Coordinates of C-alpha atoms in Angstrom, one line a residue:
M256 CA 156.9 122.5 194.5
H257 CA 155.3 119.3 193.2
L258 CA 155.6 117.7 189.7
F259 CA 152.7 116.4 187.8
W260 CA 153.6 113.8 185.3
H261 CA 151.1 114.0 182.4
R262 CA 150.6 110.8 180.5
R263 CA 147.3 109.9 178.6
D264 CA 145.5 112.7 180.4
F265 CA 145.7 115.7 178.0
R266 CA 143.5 118.1 179.9
L267 CA 143.3 120.4 182.9
R268 CA 139.6 119.9 183.8
D269 CA 138.6 116.7 185.6
N270 CA 142.2 115.5 185.9
R271 CA 142.3 114.0 189.3
G272 CA 146.1 113.7 189.7
L273 CA 146.6 117.3 188.6
A274 CA 143.9 118.6 190.9
L275 CA 145.3 116.6 193.8
A276 CA 148.8 118.0 193.2
A277 CA 147.5 121.6 193.0
R278 CA 145.5 121.1 196.2
D279 CA 148.7 120.2 197.9
G280 CA 150.9 123.0 196.6
D281 CA 152.4 124.6 193.5
V282 CA 152.7 122.3 190.5
L283 CA 155.1 122.0 187.6
P284 CA 153.4 120.0 184.8
V285 CA 155.8 117.7 182.9
F286 CA 155.3 115.4 179.9
V287 CA 158.0 112.9 178.9
L288 CA 158.3 111.8 175.3
D289 CA 159.1 108.1 175.8
E290 CA 160.3 106.8 172.4
E291 CA 159.8 103.2 173.4
L292 CA 156.1 103.7 174.2
L293 CA 155.6 105.9 171.2
R294 CA 156.9 103.2 168.8
G295 CA 154.1 101.0 170.1
I296 CA 151.3 103.5 169.2
G297 CA 149.8 103.4 165.7
E298 CA 150.8 106.3 163.4
R299 CA 147.3 107.7 163.3
Q300 CA 146.8 107.8 167.0
R301 CA 150.3 109.1 167.5
A302 CA 149.5 112.1 165.3
F303 CA 146.3 112.7 167.2
L304 CA 148.1 112.5 170.6
F305 CA 150.8 114.9 169.4
A306 CA 148.1 117.4 168.4
G307 CA 146.5 117.0 171.8
L308 CA 149.8 117.5 173.5
A309 CA 150.2 120.8 171.7
T310 CA 146.7 121.9 172.7
L311 CA 147.5 121.0 176.3
R312 CA 150.6 123.1 176.3
E313 CA 148.5 126.0 174.9
S314 CA 146.0 125.6 177.7
Y315 CA 148.8 126.0 180.3
R316 CA 150.2 129.0 178.5
E317 CA 146.8 130.7 178.5
R318 CA 147.0 130.5 182.3
G319 CA 150.4 132.0 182.6
A320 CA 152.2 128.6 183.0
D321 CA 153.7 126.1 180.6
L322 CA 154.1 122.4 180.1
L323 CA 157.7 121.2 180.4
V324 CA 158.4 118.5 177.8
R325 CA 161.3 116.1 178.1
R326 CA 162.5 113.1 176.1
G327 CA 163.8 109.8 177.5
E328 CA 163.0 107.2 180.1
P329 CA 160.4 108.7 182.4
A330 CA 162.1 107.9 185.8
R331 CA 165.3 109.5 184.6
A332 CA 163.7 112.5 183.0
L333 CA 161.5 113.2 186.0
A334 CA 164.5 112.8 188.3
A335 CA 166.5 115.4 186.4
V336 CA 163.6 117.9 186.4
R337 CA 162.9 117.3 190.1
E338 CA 166.6 118.0 190.9
A339 CA 166.7 121.1 188.7
V340 CA 163.8 122.8 190.4
D341 CA 164.2 121.3 193.9
G342 CA 160.9 119.5 193.5
D343 CA 159.1 117.4 196.0
T344 CA 156.5 114.8 195.2
V345 CA 155.6 113.5 191.8
Y346 CA 151.9 113.1 191.2
Y347 CA 150.4 111.0 188.3
N348 CA 147.3 109.1 187.2
R349 CA 147.5 105.3 187.3
H350 CA 147.4 103.2 184.1
Y351 CA 146.9 99.5 183.8
Q352 CA 148.8 98.5 180.6
P353 CA 151.8 96.4 181.7
A354 CA 154.4 98.6 179.9
R355 CA 153.0 101.7 181.7
L356 CA 152.8 100.0 185.0
N357 CA 156.5 99.1 184.7
R358 CA 157.3 102.8 184.2
E359 CA 155.2 103.7 187.2
R360 CA 157.2 101.3 189.4
R361 CA 160.5 102.7 188.2
V362 CA 159.3 106.2 189.1
E363 CA 158.0 105.1 192.5
R364 CA 161.4 103.6 193.4
R365 CA 163.2 106.9 192.8
F366 CA 161.3 109.5 194.7
P367 CA 158.0 110.2 196.6
T368 CA 154.9 109.7 194.5
V369 CA 151.2 110.0 194.8
A370 CA 149.1 108.1 192.2
T371 CA 145.3 108.2 191.8
T372 CA 142.6 106.6 189.7
D373 CA 141.6 108.8 186.9
C374 CA 140.9 107.0 183.6
I375 CA 138.0 105.1 185.0
L376 CA 135.2 105.8 187.4
V377 CA 135.7 103.0 189.9
D378 CA 139.1 101.8 191.2
P379 CA 139.5 98.1 190.3
D380 CA 140.8 97.5 193.8
D381 CA 137.4 98.4 195.1
L382 CA 135.8 95.5 193.3
D383 CA 136.2 91.8 193.3
P384 CA 139.1 90.4 191.3
S385 CA 136.8 88.7 188.8
Y386 CA 133.2 88.3 187.8
P387 CA 131.5 85.4 185.9
S388 CA 129.4 87.8 183.8
H389 CA 129.1 91.5 182.9
S390 CA 125.8 91.7 184.6
Q391 CA 127.3 90.7 187.9
F392 CA 130.2 93.1 187.4
Y393 CA 127.6 95.8 186.5
D394 CA 125.6 95.3 189.7
D395 CA 128.7 95.6 191.9
W396 CA 130.1 98.5 189.9
T397 CA 126.8 100.4 189.9
A398 CA 126.7 100.2 193.7
R399 CA 130.0 101.9 194.0
P400 CA 130.0 105.7 194.3
K401 CA 131.2 107.7 191.2
P402 CA 133.4 110.7 192.0
D403 CA 132.5 114.1 190.8
P404 CA 134.6 115.7 188.1
A405 CA 137.9 117.1 189.6
P406 CA 138.2 120.9 189.5
T407 CA 140.5 122.7 187.1
P408 CA 143.5 123.9 189.1
D409 CA 143.8 127.6 190.2
P410 CA 146.2 129.2 187.7
E411 CA 148.1 130.6 190.7
R412 CA 149.1 127.0 191.5
L413 CA 150.6 126.3 188.1
V414 CA 154.3 126.9 187.6
D415 CA 156.0 128.3 184.6
P416 CA 159.2 126.3 184.2
G417 CA 160.9 129.3 182.5
A418 CA 160.9 131.1 185.9
H419 CA 163.1 128.3 187.3
A420 CA 165.9 128.4 184.7
V421 CA 165.4 124.8 183.6
E422 CA 166.9 123.8 180.3
P423 CA 164.8 124.4 177.1
D424 CA 161.9 122.1 176.3
A425 CA 162.0 119.3 173.8
N426 CA 159.9 120.1 170.8
I427 CA 156.5 118.6 170.6
P428 CA 156.6 116.4 167.5
T429 CA 154.2 116.4 164.7
A430 CA 153.3 113.4 162.7
E431 CA 151.9 112.9 159.2
T432 CA 148.9 110.6 158.7
D433 CA 146.9 109.3 155.8
I434 CA 143.5 110.3 157.1
D435 CA 141.6 113.3 158.4
L436 CA 141.9 113.3 162.2
P437 CA 139.3 114.6 164.7
T438 CA 140.2 118.0 166.1
A439 CA 142.4 117.3 169.2
G440 CA 142.1 118.7 172.7
Y441 CA 139.6 119.2 175.5
E442 CA 137.7 122.0 173.8
A443 CA 137.0 119.8 170.8
A444 CA 136.0 116.9 173.0
R445 CA 133.6 119.2 174.9
R446 CA 132.0 120.5 171.7
R447 CA 131.5 117.0 170.4
Y448 CA 130.0 115.8 173.6
D449 CA 127.7 118.9 173.8
Q450 CA 126.5 118.1 170.3
F451 CA 125.7 114.5 171.3
L452 CA 124.0 115.6 174.6
D453 CA 121.8 118.0 172.5
D454 CA 121.1 115.8 169.5
G455 CA 121.7 112.2 170.4
I456 CA 121.7 111.0 173.9
E457 CA 117.9 110.9 174.4
T458 CA 117.6 108.6 171.3
Y459 CA 120.9 106.7 171.8
A460 CA 119.4 103.2 172.6
D461 CA 117.3 103.4 169.5
T462 CA 120.0 104.5 167.1
R463 CA 123.3 103.1 168.5
D464 CA 123.1 100.0 166.3
D465 CA 121.4 101.6 163.3
L466 CA 124.1 101.8 160.7
S467 CA 122.0 103.9 158.3
A468 CA 121.6 106.5 161.1
A469 CA 125.4 106.3 161.7
V470 CA 126.0 107.4 158.1
A471 CA 123.4 110.2 158.2
R472 CA 124.3 111.5 161.7
P473 CA 127.9 110.4 162.6
V474 CA 127.6 112.3 165.9
G475 CA 124.1 111.8 167.2
A476 CA 123.4 108.2 166.4
V477 CA 126.4 107.5 168.6
S478 CA 128.6 109.9 170.6
R479 CA 132.0 109.4 168.7
M480 CA 133.7 110.2 172.0
S481 CA 136.0 107.2 172.0
P482 CA 139.1 109.0 170.5
Y483 CA 138.9 111.6 173.3
L484 CA 138.4 109.2 176.1
A485 CA 141.2 107.0 174.8
A486 CA 143.6 109.9 174.7
G487 CA 142.4 111.4 178.0
M488 CA 141.3 114.6 176.3
I489 CA 138.1 114.6 178.4
G490 CA 137.6 113.1 181.8
V491 CA 135.3 110.1 182.2
R492 CA 133.7 111.7 185.4
E493 CA 132.7 114.7 183.3
V494 CA 131.1 112.5 180.7
W495 CA 129.3 110.4 183.4
Q496 CA 128.1 113.4 185.3
D497 CA 126.6 115.1 182.2
A498 CA 124.9 111.9 181.2
T499 CA 123.6 111.5 184.7
D500 CA 122.3 115.1 184.7
R501 CA 120.4 114.4 181.5
Y502 CA 119.0 111.2 183.0
E503 CA 117.7 113.1 186.1
A504 CA 116.4 116.0 184.0
A505 CA 114.3 113.5 182.0
L506 CA 112.2 112.5 185.0
G507 CA 108.8 111.8 183.7
D508 CA 110.0 111.0 180.2
R509 CA 110.4 107.2 180.3
D510 CA 111.6 107.0 176.7
A511 CA 114.3 109.6 177.1
R512 CA 115.5 108.1 180.4
R513 CA 115.7 104.6 178.8
N514 CA 117.9 106.0 176.0
V515 CA 120.2 108.0 178.4
E516 CA 120.5 105.1 180.7
K517 CA 121.7 102.9 177.8
Y518 CA 124.6 105.3 177.2
R519 CA 125.5 105.2 180.9
Y520 CA 125.3 101.4 180.7
E521 CA 127.7 101.3 177.8
L522 CA 130.3 103.2 179.8
S523 CA 130.2 100.2 182.2
W524 CA 131.6 98.0 179.4
R525 CA 134.6 100.3 179.2
E526 CA 135.0 100.0 182.9
A527 CA 134.7 96.2 182.8
N528 CA 137.6 96.0 180.3
Y529 CA 139.8 98.1 182.5
H530 CA 138.9 95.9 185.4
L531 CA 139.9 92.8 183.3
L532 CA 143.3 94.4 182.4
A533 CA 144.0 95.5 185.9
N534 CA 143.5 91.9 187.2
D535 CA 144.9 90.1 184.2
P536 CA 148.0 91.8 182.7
G537 CA 148.1 89.0 180.1
L538 CA 144.8 90.2 178.6
L539 CA 146.8 91.9 175.7
S540 CA 148.6 88.7 174.7
K541 CA 146.9 85.5 176.1
N542 CA 143.5 84.0 176.1
H543 CA 141.7 85.2 179.2
K544 CA 139.6 82.1 179.4
A545 CA 141.3 78.7 179.9
F546 CA 140.7 76.0 177.3
P547 CA 141.3 72.3 177.9
C548 CA 142.6 72.0 174.4
P549 CA 144.3 74.4 172.0
I550 CA 142.2 76.4 169.6
A551 CA 143.0 75.2 166.1
W552 CA 143.4 78.6 164.4
R553 CA 143.8 78.3 160.7
D554 CA 145.7 81.6 160.4
D555 CA 145.5 81.7 156.6
E556 CA 147.6 84.7 155.5
D557 CA 145.6 85.2 152.3
D558 CA 142.3 85.3 154.2
F559 CA 143.8 87.7 156.8
A560 CA 145.1 90.0 154.0
A561 CA 141.7 90.0 152.3
W562 CA 140.0 90.9 155.6
K563 CA 142.4 93.8 156.2
R564 CA 141.7 95.1 152.6
G565 CA 138.0 94.8 153.0
E566 CA 137.7 92.3 150.2
T567 CA 136.1 89.2 151.9
G568 CA 132.9 89.2 149.7
Y569 CA 130.8 89.9 152.8
P570 CA 129.5 93.4 152.4
L571 CA 129.1 94.4 156.0
V572 CA 132.5 93.0 157.0
D573 CA 134.1 94.8 154.1
A574 CA 132.3 98.1 154.9
G575 CA 133.6 98.0 158.4
M576 CA 137.2 97.4 157.3
C577 CA 136.9 100.1 154.7
Q578 CA 135.6 102.5 157.4
L579 CA 138.7 101.6 159.5
E580 CA 141.0 102.3 156.6
R581 CA 139.3 105.6 155.7
E582 CA 138.6 107.0 159.2
G583 CA 140.7 105.2 161.7
Y584 CA 137.4 104.4 163.4
V585 CA 134.8 101.6 163.1
H586 CA 131.2 101.7 164.3
N587 CA 130.8 99.4 167.3
R588 CA 128.3 97.1 165.6
S589 CA 130.7 96.7 162.7
R590 CA 133.6 96.1 165.1
Q591 CA 131.8 93.1 166.5
V592 CA 130.9 91.8 163.1
V593 CA 134.4 92.1 161.6
A594 CA 136.1 90.7 164.7
S595 CA 133.7 87.7 164.7
F596 CA 134.1 87.1 161.0
L597 CA 137.9 87.0 161.4
T598 CA 138.1 84.8 164.5
K599 CA 135.1 82.5 163.6
H600 CA 134.4 82.2 159.9
L601 CA 138.1 82.6 159.0
L602 CA 139.6 81.1 162.3
V603 CA 142.4 83.7 162.4
D604 CA 143.8 84.2 165.9
W605 CA 142.2 87.2 167.6
R606 CA 145.6 88.6 168.4
K607 CA 146.3 89.4 164.8
G608 CA 143.0 91.3 164.4
A609 CA 143.6 93.2 167.7
Q610 CA 147.1 94.2 166.6
H611 CA 145.8 95.5 163.3
F612 CA 143.2 97.6 165.1
E613 CA 145.9 98.9 167.4
E614 CA 147.9 100.0 164.3
Q615 CA 144.9 101.6 162.6
L616 CA 142.5 103.1 165.2
V617 CA 142.7 106.7 166.3
D618 CA 140.7 105.7 169.4
H619 CA 142.8 102.7 170.3
D620 CA 142.6 101.9 174.0
P621 CA 144.5 98.8 175.0
A622 CA 142.0 97.7 177.7
V623 CA 139.0 98.3 175.5
N624 CA 140.5 97.0 172.2
Y625 CA 141.9 93.8 173.6
G626 CA 139.1 93.2 176.0
N627 CA 136.5 93.5 173.2
W628 CA 138.4 91.3 170.8
Q629 CA 138.6 88.6 173.4
W630 CA 134.9 88.8 174.2
V631 CA 134.0 88.5 170.5
A632 CA 136.6 85.7 170.0
S633 CA 135.0 83.7 172.8
T634 CA 138.3 83.7 174.7
G635 CA 137.3 86.5 177.1
N636 CA 134.8 87.0 179.9
D637 CA 131.5 85.8 178.5
T638 CA 128.7 83.5 179.6
V639 CA 128.3 82.3 176.0
D640 CA 130.7 79.5 175.1
V641 CA 130.9 80.1 171.4
R642 CA 129.6 83.5 170.2
I643 CA 129.3 83.9 166.4
F644 CA 127.9 86.9 164.6
D645 CA 126.3 85.9 161.2
P646 CA 127.4 88.7 158.9
V647 CA 124.4 88.3 156.6
A648 CA 121.8 88.4 159.4
Q649 CA 123.6 91.3 161.0
M650 CA 123.4 93.3 157.8
D651 CA 119.7 92.4 157.4
K652 CA 119.0 93.6 160.9
Y653 CA 121.2 96.7 161.2
D654 CA 121.8 97.9 157.6
P655 CA 118.8 96.5 155.6
D656 CA 118.9 99.5 153.2
A657 CA 122.6 99.1 152.6
D658 CA 123.3 102.7 153.4
Y659 CA 126.4 101.9 155.5
V660 CA 127.7 99.4 153.0
R661 CA 127.2 101.7 150.0
E662 CA 129.0 104.5 151.9
Y663 CA 132.1 102.4 152.4
V664 CA 132.0 99.9 149.6
P665 CA 131.7 101.9 146.3
K666 CA 131.6 98.8 144.2
L667 CA 128.2 97.9 145.7
R668 CA 126.5 101.3 145.3
D669 CA 124.4 100.2 142.3
V670 CA 123.4 96.9 143.8
P671 CA 119.8 96.7 145.2
A672 CA 119.8 96.7 149.0
G673 CA 118.3 93.2 149.3
K674 CA 120.8 91.8 146.9
A675 CA 123.7 93.4 148.9
V676 CA 122.3 91.9 152.1
E677 CA 122.1 88.4 150.5
W678 CA 125.4 88.8 148.5
P679 CA 127.2 85.8 150.1
T680 CA 124.2 83.5 149.4
L681 CA 123.7 84.5 145.7
D682 CA 125.0 82.3 143.0
R683 CA 128.2 83.4 141.3
A684 CA 126.5 84.3 138.0
E685 CA 124.2 86.7 139.7
R686 CA 127.0 88.3 141.6
Q687 CA 129.0 88.8 138.4
R688 CA 126.0 90.4 136.8
L689 CA 125.3 92.8 139.7
A690 CA 128.9 93.9 140.6
P691 CA 131.6 92.2 138.6
D692 CA 134.4 94.0 140.3
Y693 CA 133.4 93.1 143.9
P694 CA 134.8 89.8 145.2
D695 CA 133.1 86.5 145.7
P696 CA 132.9 85.3 149.4
I697 CA 136.2 83.9 150.5
V698 CA 134.4 81.4 152.7
D699 CA 131.0 79.7 152.5
R700 CA 128.7 81.3 155.1
D701 CA 127.4 78.0 156.6
E702 CA 130.7 76.1 156.2
G703 CA 132.6 78.8 158.1
Y704 CA 129.9 79.0 160.8
E705 CA 129.9 75.2 161.3
R706 CA 133.7 74.9 161.2
A707 CA 134.0 77.5 163.9
Q708 CA 131.5 75.7 166.1
R709 CA 133.5 72.4 165.8
V710 CA 136.8 74.1 166.5
F711 CA 135.7 75.9 169.6
E712 CA 133.7 73.0 171.0
T713 CA 136.8 70.8 170.5
A714 CA 138.9 73.4 172.3
L715 CA 136.4 73.4 175.1
G716 CA 136.5 69.6 175.4
K717 CA 132.9 69.2 174.2
R718 CA 133.8 67.0 171.3

């Protein structure tokens, strides 16, 4: 009998490690509640993961098996289970976060293991260690074959631990949270993806940055699949294959194919961030790009606190931060704008922003979160030396009718859209007349932009 060590892969379908273990023999599925890792997960995501774990257990029970849950350090907990059931090999899916890699190594030192690539489409070892741009990564990545979804194991291969007289399970915890969470589990993920496939993927390129559309159609304008991919409640091969099927079915419809291809392309950014983390374990804590001189971060605590509260006086920035507070999610366009504003206009170290996102996001994924923060902060893998998003121009382009801003910043609901867009450039008397309770900008738009340029060019040795 083999053991399958569940980690962030709360599903039976398209779970490559589980499928491989079931192909090779009977499988006892095990999940280890590792308190040290759990403490590093934000409260909101922790609650979502616990709900997904309960759903995973129910999926096993529906098949006449069960999920064995243990507490403690994984190598020790798995060793005890393996001894109790006279188990053989431990199968698991690889991760790339340093803390999880350390746990894998401890497991590998104790007994036979088989690890496989599951959370991404292409194994980082099959690619070059680094690429100067995303386009070059994309060309290489695109040329690599993408595996088909792994099959759901035959129920006859799945073992009920109760039949082997092992000690009782640890209870699956529950966690309170301050927001409404998405419904957890594979079936919920599948329903959400089916809705997007039917109502959104063939218009995705046209709507993905449209913040008004995101308010009107939260699932459709974009997929909102990130919580499920981050938690492993649906497999990325399944997502890729269904998108590819839609792309091939749209033969002859150039517009539909363009939109579907854009969704597939965006999945490559997720892959690129995993590739970065796999080859640079310091991605979560150190600048990926080397600078000749230190970056002169201001790290003003009052500015950082105002940013977190959504009280910067920049409507699009504040709407993004209020969405984060309300939903544990931020639209991708807003994520870029709020991250740029913090690291450029306010010159607050990207690590502080990334850590705040880690604490608040339901869809937090270390590779994606930290990789994206570094890209926006101009410390990551980017061909642009100093990338700065102008929050006024971004709102004018992506939320000109202020629908997104009005949804998340109630104090601006009665302000005309054009005035909301231009808010940071209005004189103080007009701002007081239009919305006296909404804050003035905490930094001048042009001054913040020019200061960021100077600081980063100095760090790059260009001044």
